[in-house]
Amino acid sequence: MRDLTEGVTRFQRDVHPAKAELFAHLAGNHAPHTLFIGCSDARVVPELITTSEPGELFVVRTAGNLVPAHAPGPDAVAASIEYAVAVLGVRDAVVCGHAGCGAMTALAEAHDLSGVPAVGRWLRHADASRARTPAGGDVAALVRQNVLAQLANLATHPSVARALAEGTLATHGWVYDIATGGVETVTPQPRSGPVRRPTATHPAPEPPSATSAA
């Protein structure tokens, strides 16, 4: 805790005064442009990866950057998504996985999760991710397929589906490499036959370059 309290002191002494005008504006305004769904992993810091200022990202973090498909009943992830899209009117939504994800490693390598039953139950939201990944313990492949699967789950939420259909929201899949700072864009493979895809009326955000500080 000492490190945290000292950090608060430095923030109050150095950071907040330097951005006093920004914080004064944010005190009465909340208008993020992007919903960022990332992993709970402490090494993945959305604002740092994207060099965003306070107030620009609406961040939801879950183990394995998992997004449960829409279902009846209370759900903190669903409520956060709905608020960001339907109330705050974010224009973009990013699902960001990352290299070396512990959740995906546990699934790819079939770790025994009997001692952490809540984790095991939560990771069932990655069943589709596992199904679309070739067997063999390829963590990197599972990380990528999981981003695509969670984007599909995200689209099941009514607020998201509505915004996609109206062209007011665009969704994006990223994979962040902790070691290099690189960010890879992950897109679904084209399917045969005609496919209707939602269109956006605004440019999609570009991922940070591989030389971004991380």
mmCIF file with all atom_site columns, C-alpha atoms in Angstrom:
data_model
loop_
_atom_site.group_PDB
_atom_site.id
_atom_site.type_symbol
_atom_site.label_atom_id
_atom_site.label_alt_id
_atom_site.label_comp_id
_atom_site.label_asym_id
_atom_site.label_entity_id
_atom_site.label_seq_id
_atom_site.pdbx_PDB_ins_code
_atom_site.Cartn_x
_atom_site.Cartn_y
_atom_site.Cartn_z
_atom_site.occupancy
_atom_site.B_iso_or_equiv
_atom_site.pdbx_formal_charge
_atom_site.auth_seq_id
_atom_site.auth_comp_id
_atom_site.auth_asym_id
_atom_site.auth_atom_id
_atom_site.pdbx_PDB_model_num
ATOM 1   C CA . MET A 1 1   ? 0.000   0.000   0.000   1.00 0.00 ? 1   MET A CA 1
ATOM 2   C CA . ARG A 1 2   ? 2.894   2.367   0.571   1.00 0.00 ? 2   ARG A CA 1
ATOM 3   C CA . ASP A 1 3   ? 3.606   2.484   -3.160  1.00 0.00 ? 3   ASP A CA 1
ATOM 4   C CA . LEU A 1 4   ? -0.041  3.267   -3.860  1.00 0.00 ? 4   LEU A CA 1
ATOM 5   C CA . THR A 1 5   ? -0.317  6.049   -1.304  1.00 0.00 ? 5   THR A CA 1
ATOM 6   C CA . GLU A 1 6   ? 2.916   7.582   -2.544  1.00 0.00 ? 6   GLU A CA 1
ATOM 7   C CA . GLY A 1 7   ? 1.532   7.354   -6.067  1.00 0.00 ? 7   GLY A CA 1
ATOM 8   C CA . VAL A 1 8   ? -1.603  9.228   -5.005  1.00 0.00 ? 8   VAL A CA 1
ATOM 9   C CA . THR A 1 9   ? 0.566   11.915  -3.482  1.00 0.00 ? 9   THR A CA 1
ATOM 10  C CA . ARG A 1 10  ? 2.559   12.310  -6.706  1.00 0.00 ? 10  ARG A CA 1
ATOM 11  C CA . PHE A 1 11  ? -0.678  12.410  -8.715  1.00 0.00 ? 11  PHE A CA 1
ATOM 12  C CA . GLN A 1 12  ? -2.123  15.154  -6.552  1.00 0.00 ? 12  GLN A CA 1
ATOM 13  C CA . ARG A 1 13  ? 1.132   17.109  -6.525  1.00 0.00 ? 13  ARG A CA 1
ATOM 14  C CA . ASP A 1 14  ? 2.307   16.737  -10.134 1.00 0.00 ? 14  ASP A CA 1
ATOM 15  C CA . VAL A 1 15  ? -0.212  15.132  -12.512 1.00 0.00 ? 15  VAL A CA 1
ATOM 16  C CA . HIS A 1 16  ? -3.535  16.677  -11.536 1.00 0.00 ? 16  HIS A CA 1
ATOM 17  C CA . PRO A 1 17  ? -2.286  20.289  -11.530 1.00 0.00 ? 17  PRO A CA 1
ATOM 18  C CA . ALA A 1 18  ? -0.707  19.782  -14.969 1.00 0.00 ? 18  ALA A CA 1
ATOM 19  C CA . LYS A 1 19  ? -4.074  18.628  -16.350 1.00 0.00 ? 19  LYS A CA 1
ATOM 20  C CA . ALA A 1 20  ? -6.283  20.828  -14.194 1.00 0.00 ? 20  ALA A CA 1
ATOM 21  C CA . GLU A 1 21  ? -8.276  22.171  -17.150 1.00 0.00 ? 21  GLU A CA 1
ATOM 22  C CA . LEU A 1 22  ? -8.962  18.653  -18.451 1.00 0.00 ? 22  LEU A CA 1
ATOM 23  C CA . PHE A 1 23  ? -10.119 17.382  -15.065 1.00 0.00 ? 23  PHE A CA 1
ATOM 24  C CA . ALA A 1 24  ? -12.312 20.447  -14.565 1.00 0.00 ? 24  ALA A CA 1
ATOM 25  C CA . HIS A 1 25  ? -14.013 19.645  -17.881 1.00 0.00 ? 25  HIS A CA 1
ATOM 26  C CA . LEU A 1 26  ? -14.362 15.950  -17.020 1.00 0.00 ? 26  LEU A CA 1
ATOM 27  C CA . ALA A 1 27  ? -15.985 16.755  -13.693 1.00 0.00 ? 27  ALA A CA 1
ATOM 28  C CA . GLY A 1 28  ? -19.153 17.613  -15.592 1.00 0.00 ? 28  GLY A CA 1
ATOM 29  C CA . ASN A 1 29  ? -18.721 15.760  -18.870 1.00 0.00 ? 29  ASN A CA 1
ATOM 30  C CA . HIS A 1 30  ? -18.475 12.042  -19.687 1.00 0.00 ? 30  HIS A CA 1
ATOM 31  C CA . ALA A 1 31  ? -18.246 11.394  -23.424 1.00 0.00 ? 31  ALA A CA 1
ATOM 32  C CA . PRO A 1 32  ? -15.799 8.592   -24.257 1.00 0.00 ? 32  PRO A CA 1
ATOM 33  C CA . HIS A 1 33  ? -15.468 7.752   -27.941 1.00 0.00 ? 33  HIS A CA 1
ATOM 34  C CA . THR A 1 34  ? -14.534 4.064   -27.561 1.00 0.00 ? 34  THR A CA 1
ATOM 35  C CA . LEU A 1 35  ? -15.657 1.069   -25.543 1.00 0.00 ? 35  LEU A CA 1
ATOM 36  C CA . PHE A 1 36  ? -12.465 -0.890  -24.815 1.00 0.00 ? 36  PHE A CA 1
ATOM 37  C CA . ILE A 1 37  ? -12.938 -4.472  -23.622 1.00 0.00 ? 37  ILE A CA 1
ATOM 38  C CA . GLY A 1 38  ? -9.659  -5.925  -22.437 1.00 0.00 ? 38  GLY A CA 1
ATOM 39  C CA . CYS A 1 39  ? -8.205  -8.526  -20.118 1.00 0.00 ? 39  CYS A CA 1
ATOM 40  C CA . SER A 1 40  ? -7.921  -8.051  -16.354 1.00 0.00 ? 40  SER A CA 1
ATOM 41  C CA . ASP A 1 41  ? -4.197  -8.836  -16.659 1.00 0.00 ? 41  ASP A CA 1
ATOM 42  C CA . ALA A 1 42  ? -2.228  -6.127  -14.821 1.00 0.00 ? 42  ALA A CA 1
ATOM 43  C CA . ARG A 1 43  ? 0.238   -5.907  -17.709 1.00 0.00 ? 43  ARG A CA 1
ATOM 44  C CA . VAL A 1 44  ? -2.431  -4.693  -20.132 1.00 0.00 ? 44  VAL A CA 1
ATOM 45  C CA . VAL A 1 45  ? -3.241  -1.007  -19.596 1.00 0.00 ? 45  VAL A CA 1
ATOM 46  C CA . PRO A 1 46  ? -5.630  0.308   -22.272 1.00 0.00 ? 46  PRO A CA 1
ATOM 47  C CA . GLU A 1 47  ? -4.926  3.999   -21.694 1.00 0.00 ? 47  GLU A CA 1
ATOM 48  C CA . LEU A 1 48  ? -1.178  3.404   -21.889 1.00 0.00 ? 48  LEU A CA 1
ATOM 49  C CA . ILE A 1 49  ? -1.350  1.220   -25.009 1.00 0.00 ? 49  ILE A CA 1
ATOM 50  C CA . THR A 1 50  ? -3.474  3.796   -26.842 1.00 0.00 ? 50  THR A CA 1
ATOM 51  C CA . THR A 1 51  ? -1.903  6.900   -25.238 1.00 0.00 ? 51  THR A CA 1
ATOM 52  C CA . SER A 1 52  ? -5.417  8.053   -24.367 1.00 0.00 ? 52  SER A CA 1
ATOM 53  C CA . GLU A 1 53  ? -6.345  10.833  -21.998 1.00 0.00 ? 53  GLU A CA 1
ATOM 54  C CA . PRO A 1 54  ? -8.770  10.368  -19.096 1.00 0.00 ? 54  PRO A CA 1
ATOM 55  C CA . GLY A 1 55  ? -12.349 10.359  -20.363 1.00 0.00 ? 55  GLY A CA 1
ATOM 56  C CA . GLU A 1 56  ? -11.595 8.988   -23.830 1.00 0.00 ? 56  GLU A CA 1
ATOM 57  C CA . LEU A 1 57  ? -12.062 5.261   -23.213 1.00 0.00 ? 57  LEU A CA 1
ATOM 58  C CA . PHE A 1 58  ? -14.890 3.434   -21.474 1.00 0.00 ? 58  PHE A CA 1
ATOM 59  C CA . VAL A 1 59  ? -12.998 0.395   -20.195 1.00 0.00 ? 59  VAL A CA 1
ATOM 60  C CA . VAL A 1 60  ? -14.400 -3.025  -19.313 1.00 0.00 ? 60  VAL A CA 1
ATOM 61  C CA . ARG A 1 61  ? -11.850 -5.586  -18.122 1.00 0.00 ? 61  ARG A CA 1
ATOM 62  C CA . THR A 1 62  ? -12.564 -9.275  -17.597 1.00 0.00 ? 62  THR A CA 1
ATOM 63  C CA . ALA A 1 63  ? -10.432 -12.393 -17.240 1.00 0.00 ? 63  ALA A CA 1
ATOM 64  C CA . GLY A 1 64  ? -9.520  -13.445 -20.781 1.00 0.00 ? 64  GLY A CA 1
ATOM 65  C CA . ASN A 1 65  ? -11.304 -10.374 -22.225 1.00 0.00 ? 65  ASN A CA 1
ATOM 66  C CA . LEU A 1 66  ? -14.418 -12.557 -22.307 1.00 0.00 ? 66  LEU A CA 1
ATOM 67  C CA . VAL A 1 67  ? -17.810 -11.108 -23.230 1.00 0.00 ? 67  VAL A CA 1
ATOM 68  C CA . PRO A 1 68  ? -20.741 -13.326 -22.268 1.00 0.00 ? 68  PRO A CA 1
ATOM 69  C CA . ALA A 1 69  ? -23.359 -13.509 -24.994 1.00 0.00 ? 69  ALA A CA 1
ATOM 70  C CA . HIS A 1 70  ? -26.553 -11.621 -24.193 1.00 0.00 ? 70  HIS A CA 1
ATOM 71  C CA . ALA A 1 71  ? -28.803 -13.498 -21.780 1.00 0.00 ? 71  ALA A CA 1
ATOM 72  C CA . PRO A 1 72  ? -31.614 -12.595 -19.368 1.00 0.00 ? 72  PRO A CA 1
ATOM 73  C CA . GLY A 1 73  ? -30.680 -11.705 -15.814 1.00 0.00 ? 73  GLY A CA 1
ATOM 74  C CA . PRO A 1 74  ? -28.314 -9.242  -14.149 1.00 0.00 ? 74  PRO A CA 1
ATOM 75  C CA . ASP A 1 75  ? -24.865 -9.076  -15.711 1.00 0.00 ? 75  ASP A CA 1
ATOM 76  C CA . ALA A 1 76  ? -22.249 -6.424  -14.921 1.00 0.00 ? 76  ALA A CA 1
ATOM 77  C CA . VAL A 1 77  ? -20.514 -6.822  -18.285 1.00 0.00 ? 77  VAL A CA 1
ATOM 78  C CA . ALA A 1 78  ? -23.796 -6.532  -20.197 1.00 0.00 ? 78  ALA A CA 1
ATOM 79  C CA . ALA A 1 79  ? -24.823 -3.476  -18.169 1.00 0.00 ? 79  ALA A CA 1
ATOM 80  C CA . SER A 1 80  ? -21.495 -1.763  -18.881 1.00 0.00 ? 80  SER A CA 1
ATOM 81  C CA . ILE A 1 81  ? -21.740 -2.506  -22.608 1.00 0.00 ? 81  ILE A CA 1
ATOM 82  C CA . GLU A 1 82  ? -25.320 -1.237  -22.783 1.00 0.00 ? 82  GLU A CA 1
ATOM 83  C CA . TYR A 1 83  ? -24.462 1.953   -20.904 1.00 0.00 ? 83  TYR A CA 1
ATOM 84  C CA . ALA A 1 84  ? -21.456 2.688   -23.121 1.00 0.00 ? 84  ALA A CA 1
ATOM 85  C CA . VAL A 1 85  ? -23.358 2.118   -26.368 1.00 0.00 ? 85  VAL A CA 1
ATOM 86  C CA . ALA A 1 86  ? -26.923 3.189   -25.623 1.00 0.00 ? 86  ALA A CA 1
ATOM 87  C CA . VAL A 1 87  ? -26.312 6.039   -23.171 1.00 0.00 ? 87  VAL A CA 1
ATOM 88  C CA . LEU A 1 88  ? -22.810 7.365   -23.810 1.00 0.00 ? 88  LEU A CA 1
ATOM 89  C CA . GLY A 1 89  ? -22.990 6.722   -27.554 1.00 0.00 ? 89  GLY A CA 1
ATOM 90  C CA . VAL A 1 90  ? -19.484 5.396   -28.116 1.00 0.00 ? 90  VAL A CA 1
ATOM 91  C CA . ARG A 1 91  ? -18.608 5.248   -31.807 1.00 0.00 ? 91  ARG A CA 1
ATOM 92  C CA . ASP A 1 92  ? -16.205 2.297   -31.657 1.00 0.00 ? 92  ASP A CA 1
ATOM 93  C CA . ALA A 1 93  ? -15.837 -0.878  -29.602 1.00 0.00 ? 93  ALA A CA 1
ATOM 94  C CA . VAL A 1 94  ? -12.546 -2.752  -29.320 1.00 0.00 ? 94  VAL A CA 1
ATOM 95  C CA . VAL A 1 95  ? -12.052 -6.272  -27.980 1.00 0.00 ? 95  VAL A CA 1
ATOM 96  C CA . CYS A 1 96  ? -8.364  -6.578  -27.158 1.00 0.00 ? 96  CYS A CA 1
ATOM 97  C CA . GLY A 1 97  ? -6.619  -9.849  -26.378 1.00 0.00 ? 97  GLY A CA 1
ATOM 98  C CA . HIS A 1 98  ? -2.941  -10.121 -25.566 1.00 0.00 ? 98  HIS A CA 1
ATOM 99  C CA . ALA A 1 99  ? 0.058   -12.393 -25.933 1.00 0.00 ? 99  ALA A CA 1
ATOM 100 C CA . GLY A 1 100 ? 0.692   -14.721 -23.028 1.00 0.00 ? 100 GLY A CA 1
ATOM 101 C CA . CYS A 1 101 ? -2.868  -14.469 -21.692 1.00 0.00 ? 101 CYS A CA 1
ATOM 102 C CA . GLY A 1 102 ? -3.151  -16.655 -18.592 1.00 0.00 ? 102 GLY A CA 1
ATOM 103 C CA . ALA A 1 103 ? -6.780  -17.541 -19.267 1.00 0.00 ? 103 ALA A CA 1
ATOM 104 C CA . MET A 1 104 ? -6.070  -18.654 -22.828 1.00 0.00 ? 104 MET A CA 1
ATOM 105 C CA . THR A 1 105 ? -2.936  -20.506 -21.715 1.00 0.00 ? 105 THR A CA 1
ATOM 106 C CA . ALA A 1 106 ? -4.969  -22.448 -19.164 1.00 0.00 ? 106 ALA A CA 1
ATOM 107 C CA . LEU A 1 107 ? -7.440  -23.492 -21.849 1.00 0.00 ? 107 LEU A CA 1
ATOM 108 C CA . ALA A 1 108 ? -4.918  -24.234 -24.586 1.00 0.00 ? 108 ALA A CA 1
ATOM 109 C CA . GLU A 1 109 ? -2.793  -26.357 -22.262 1.00 0.00 ? 109 GLU A CA 1
ATOM 110 C CA . ALA A 1 110 ? -5.763  -27.966 -20.474 1.00 0.00 ? 110 ALA A CA 1
ATOM 111 C CA . HIS A 1 111 ? -4.737  -26.834 -16.986 1.00 0.00 ? 111 HIS A CA 1
ATOM 112 C CA . ASP A 1 112 ? -6.507  -28.354 -13.992 1.00 0.00 ? 112 ASP A CA 1
ATOM 113 C CA . LEU A 1 113 ? -8.926  -25.671 -12.791 1.00 0.00 ? 113 LEU A CA 1
ATOM 114 C CA . SER A 1 114 ? -10.612 -27.748 -10.103 1.00 0.00 ? 114 SER A CA 1
ATOM 115 C CA . GLY A 1 115 ? -9.009  -25.590 -7.416  1.00 0.00 ? 115 GLY A CA 1
ATOM 116 C CA . VAL A 1 116 ? -10.433 -22.400 -8.924  1.00 0.00 ? 116 VAL A CA 1
ATOM 117 C CA . PRO A 1 117 ? -14.012 -23.366 -9.825  1.00 0.00 ? 117 PRO A CA 1
ATOM 118 C CA . ALA A 1 118 ? -15.195 -19.791 -10.405 1.00 0.00 ? 118 ALA A CA 1
ATOM 119 C CA . VAL A 1 119 ? -12.419 -19.343 -12.959 1.00 0.00 ? 119 VAL A CA 1
ATOM 120 C CA . GLY A 1 120 ? -13.347 -22.623 -14.629 1.00 0.00 ? 120 GLY A CA 1
ATOM 121 C CA . ARG A 1 121 ? -16.995 -21.605 -14.918 1.00 0.00 ? 121 ARG A CA 1
ATOM 122 C CA . TRP A 1 122 ? -16.102 -18.171 -16.279 1.00 0.00 ? 122 TRP A CA 1
ATOM 123 C CA . LEU A 1 123 ? -13.835 -19.639 -18.939 1.00 0.00 ? 123 LEU A CA 1
ATOM 124 C CA . ARG A 1 124 ? -16.806 -21.550 -20.382 1.00 0.00 ? 124 ARG A CA 1
ATOM 125 C CA . HIS A 1 125 ? -17.494 -18.269 -22.193 1.00 0.00 ? 125 HIS A CA 1
ATOM 126 C CA . ALA A 1 126 ? -14.483 -19.208 -24.321 1.00 0.00 ? 126 ALA A CA 1
ATOM 127 C CA . ASP A 1 127 ? -15.950 -22.550 -25.470 1.00 0.00 ? 127 ASP A CA 1
ATOM 128 C CA . ALA A 1 128 ? -16.532 -21.184 -28.967 1.00 0.00 ? 128 ALA A CA 1
ATOM 129 C CA . SER A 1 129 ? -12.981 -19.840 -29.026 1.00 0.00 ? 129 SER A CA 1
ATOM 130 C CA . ARG A 1 130 ? -11.627 -23.313 -28.294 1.00 0.00 ? 130 ARG A CA 1
ATOM 131 C CA . ALA A 1 131 ? -13.896 -24.912 -30.864 1.00 0.00 ? 131 ALA A CA 1
ATOM 132 C CA . ARG A 1 132 ? -12.602 -22.685 -33.643 1.00 0.00 ? 132 ARG A CA 1
ATOM 133 C CA . THR A 1 133 ? -8.910  -23.216 -32.730 1.00 0.00 ? 133 THR A CA 1
ATOM 134 C CA . PRO A 1 134 ? -6.960  -26.289 -33.896 1.00 0.00 ? 134 PRO A CA 1
ATOM 135 C CA . ALA A 1 135 ? -5.958  -28.572 -31.037 1.00 0.00 ? 135 ALA A CA 1
ATOM 136 C CA . GLY A 1 136 ? -2.347  -28.675 -29.926 1.00 0.00 ? 136 GLY A CA 1
ATOM 137 C CA . GLY A 1 137 ? -1.858  -26.079 -27.240 1.00 0.00 ? 137 GLY A CA 1
ATOM 138 C CA . ASP A 1 138 ? -1.304  -23.119 -29.574 1.00 0.00 ? 138 ASP A CA 1
ATOM 139 C CA . VAL A 1 139 ? -1.879  -20.223 -27.181 1.00 0.00 ? 139 VAL A CA 1
ATOM 140 C CA . ALA A 1 140 ? -1.307  -17.499 -29.773 1.00 0.00 ? 140 ALA A CA 1
ATOM 141 C CA . ALA A 1 141 ? -3.893  -19.009 -32.126 1.00 0.00 ? 141 ALA A CA 1
ATOM 142 C CA . LEU A 1 142 ? -6.409  -19.316 -29.293 1.00 0.00 ? 142 LEU A CA 1
ATOM 143 C CA . VAL A 1 143 ? -5.834  -15.682 -28.271 1.00 0.00 ? 143 VAL A CA 1
ATOM 144 C CA . ARG A 1 144 ? -6.709  -14.566 -31.805 1.00 0.00 ? 144 ARG A CA 1
ATOM 145 C CA . GLN A 1 145 ? -9.714  -16.838 -32.170 1.00 0.00 ? 145 GLN A CA 1
ATOM 146 C CA . ASN A 1 146 ? -10.936 -15.736 -28.763 1.00 0.00 ? 146 ASN A CA 1
ATOM 147 C CA . VAL A 1 147 ? -10.964 -12.101 -29.868 1.00 0.00 ? 147 VAL A CA 1
ATOM 148 C CA . LEU A 1 148 ? -13.118 -13.054 -32.853 1.00 0.00 ? 148 LEU A CA 1
ATOM 149 C CA . ALA A 1 149 ? -15.444 -15.174 -30.717 1.00 0.00 ? 149 ALA A CA 1
ATOM 150 C CA . GLN A 1 150 ? -15.906 -12.374 -28.188 1.00 0.00 ? 150 GLN A CA 1
ATOM 151 C CA . LEU A 1 151 ? -16.648 -9.889  -30.968 1.00 0.00 ? 151 LEU A CA 1
ATOM 152 C CA . ALA A 1 152 ? -19.399 -12.280 -32.067 1.00 0.00 ? 152 ALA A CA 1
ATOM 153 C CA . ASN A 1 153 ? -20.709 -12.427 -28.486 1.00 0.00 ? 153 ASN A CA 1
ATOM 154 C CA . LEU A 1 154 ? -20.596 -8.638  -28.268 1.00 0.00 ? 154 LEU A CA 1
ATOM 155 C CA . ALA A 1 155 ? -22.834 -8.374  -31.319 1.00 0.00 ? 155 ALA A CA 1
ATOM 156 C CA . THR A 1 156 ? -25.559 -10.406 -29.546 1.00 0.00 ? 156 THR A CA 1
ATOM 157 C CA . HIS A 1 157 ? -26.217 -7.557  -27.116 1.00 0.00 ? 157 HIS A CA 1
ATOM 158 C CA . PRO A 1 158 ? -29.278 -5.633  -28.320 1.00 0.00 ? 158 PRO A CA 1
ATOM 159 C CA . SER A 1 159 ? -27.731 -2.185  -27.901 1.00 0.00 ? 159 SER A CA 1
ATOM 160 C CA . VAL A 1 160 ? -24.708 -3.264  -29.947 1.00 0.00 ? 160 VAL A CA 1
ATOM 161 C CA . ALA A 1 161 ? -26.763 -5.046  -32.610 1.00 0.00 ? 161 ALA A CA 1
ATOM 162 C CA . ARG A 1 162 ? -28.953 -1.964  -32.994 1.00 0.00 ? 162 ARG A CA 1
ATOM 163 C CA . ALA A 1 163 ? -25.996 0.421   -33.261 1.00 0.00 ? 163 ALA A CA 1
ATOM 164 C CA . LEU A 1 164 ? -24.261 -1.818  -35.795 1.00 0.00 ? 164 LEU A CA 1
ATOM 165 C CA . ALA A 1 165 ? -27.396 -1.994  -37.903 1.00 0.00 ? 165 ALA A CA 1
ATOM 166 C CA . GLU A 1 166 ? -27.781 1.794   -37.774 1.00 0.00 ? 166 GLU A CA 1
ATOM 167 C CA . GLY A 1 167 ? -24.127 2.342   -38.664 1.00 0.00 ? 167 GLY A CA 1
ATOM 168 C CA . THR A 1 168 ? -23.389 4.318   -35.508 1.00 0.00 ? 168 THR A CA 1
ATOM 169 C CA . LEU A 1 169 ? -20.936 1.783   -34.069 1.00 0.00 ? 169 LEU A CA 1
ATOM 170 C CA . ALA A 1 170 ? -17.991 -0.141  -35.503 1.00 0.00 ? 170 ALA A CA 1
ATOM 171 C CA . THR A 1 171 ? -16.312 -3.079  -33.751 1.00 0.00 ? 171 THR A CA 1
ATOM 172 C CA . HIS A 1 172 ? -12.626 -3.994  -33.899 1.00 0.00 ? 172 HIS A CA 1
ATOM 173 C CA . GLY A 1 173 ? -10.444 -6.877  -32.745 1.00 0.00 ? 173 GLY A CA 1
ATOM 174 C CA . TRP A 1 174 ? -6.878  -6.333  -31.514 1.00 0.00 ? 174 TRP A CA 1
ATOM 175 C CA . VAL A 1 175 ? -4.114  -8.482  -30.058 1.00 0.00 ? 175 VAL A CA 1
ATOM 176 C CA . TYR A 1 176 ? -1.481  -6.693  -27.983 1.00 0.00 ? 176 TYR A CA 1
ATOM 177 C CA . ASP A 1 177 ? 2.076   -8.017  -27.688 1.00 0.00 ? 177 ASP A CA 1
ATOM 178 C CA . ILE A 1 178 ? 3.434   -7.136  -24.251 1.00 0.00 ? 178 ILE A CA 1
ATOM 179 C CA . ALA A 1 179 ? 7.091   -7.702  -25.162 1.00 0.00 ? 179 ALA A CA 1
ATOM 180 C CA . THR A 1 180 ? 7.176   -5.528  -28.292 1.00 0.00 ? 180 THR A CA 1
ATOM 181 C CA . GLY A 1 181 ? 4.275   -3.119  -27.774 1.00 0.00 ? 181 GLY A CA 1
ATOM 182 C CA . GLY A 1 182 ? 2.846   -4.196  -31.118 1.00 0.00 ? 182 GLY A CA 1
ATOM 183 C CA . VAL A 1 183 ? -0.891  -4.250  -31.754 1.00 0.00 ? 183 VAL A CA 1
ATOM 184 C CA . GLU A 1 184 ? -2.266  -6.607  -34.406 1.00 0.00 ? 184 GLU A CA 1
ATOM 185 C CA . THR A 1 185 ? -5.674  -6.133  -35.982 1.00 0.00 ? 185 THR A CA 1
ATOM 186 C CA . VAL A 1 186 ? -7.685  -9.363  -36.037 1.00 0.00 ? 186 VAL A CA 1
ATOM 187 C CA . THR A 1 187 ? -10.473 -9.717  -38.584 1.00 0.00 ? 187 THR A CA 1
ATOM 188 C CA . PRO A 1 188 ? -12.779 -12.629 -39.432 1.00 0.00 ? 188 PRO A CA 1
ATOM 189 C CA . GLN A 1 189 ? -11.847 -14.767 -42.416 1.00 0.00 ? 189 GLN A CA 1
ATOM 190 C CA . PRO A 1 190 ? -14.172 -14.175 -45.382 1.00 0.00 ? 190 PRO A CA 1
ATOM 191 C CA . ARG A 1 191 ? -16.902 -16.787 -45.735 1.00 0.00 ? 191 ARG A CA 1
ATOM 192 C CA . SER A 1 192 ? -18.208 -18.145 -49.004 1.00 0.00 ? 192 SER A CA 1
ATOM 193 C CA . GLY A 1 193 ? -21.431 -16.720 -50.305 1.00 0.00 ? 193 GLY A CA 1
ATOM 194 C CA . PRO A 1 194 ? -22.921 -13.268 -49.751 1.00 0.00 ? 194 PRO A CA 1
ATOM 195 C CA . VAL A 1 195 ? -22.528 -11.919 -46.239 1.00 0.00 ? 195 VAL A CA 1
ATOM 196 C CA . ARG A 1 196 ? -24.223 -8.812  -44.961 1.00 0.00 ? 196 ARG A CA 1
ATOM 197 C CA . ARG A 1 197 ? -21.845 -6.719  -42.923 1.00 0.00 ? 197 ARG A CA 1
ATOM 198 C CA . PRO A 1 198 ? -22.691 -3.619  -40.888 1.00 0.00 ? 198 PRO A CA 1
ATOM 199 C CA . THR A 1 199 ? -21.170 -0.398  -42.138 1.00 0.00 ? 199 THR A CA 1
ATOM 200 C CA . ALA A 1 200 ? -19.981 2.577   -40.159 1.00 0.00 ? 200 ALA A CA 1
ATOM 201 C CA . THR A 1 201 ? -20.224 6.201   -41.207 1.00 0.00 ? 201 THR A CA 1
ATOM 202 C CA . HIS A 1 202 ? -16.969 7.152   -39.488 1.00 0.00 ? 202 HIS A CA 1
ATOM 203 C CA . PRO A 1 203 ? -13.347 5.994   -39.796 1.00 0.00 ? 203 PRO A CA 1
ATOM 204 C CA . ALA A 1 204 ? -12.249 3.012   -37.727 1.00 0.00 ? 204 ALA A CA 1
ATOM 205 C CA . PRO A 1 205 ? -9.563  3.700   -35.115 1.00 0.00 ? 205 PRO A CA 1
ATOM 206 C CA . GLU A 1 206 ? -6.086  2.674   -36.143 1.00 0.00 ? 206 GLU A CA 1
ATOM 207 C CA . PRO A 1 207 ? -4.236  0.470   -33.633 1.00 0.00 ? 207 PRO A CA 1
ATOM 208 C CA . PRO A 1 208 ? -1.073  1.981   -32.172 1.00 0.00 ? 208 PRO A CA 1
ATOM 209 C CA . SER A 1 209 ? 2.124   1.278   -34.102 1.00 0.00 ? 209 SER A CA 1
ATOM 210 C CA . ALA A 1 210 ? 4.490   -1.457  -32.995 1.00 0.00 ? 210 ALA A CA 1
ATOM 211 C CA . THR A 1 211 ? 6.815   1.212   -31.655 1.00 0.00 ? 211 THR A CA 1
ATOM 212 C CA . SER A 1 212 ? 4.253   2.577   -29.200 1.00 0.00 ? 212 SER A CA 1
ATOM 213 C CA . ALA A 1 213 ? 5.375   2.643   -25.608 1.00 0.00 ? 213 ALA A CA 1
ATOM 214 C CA . ALA A 1 214 ? 3.845   -0.155  -23.600 1.00 0.00 ? 214 ALA A CA 1
#
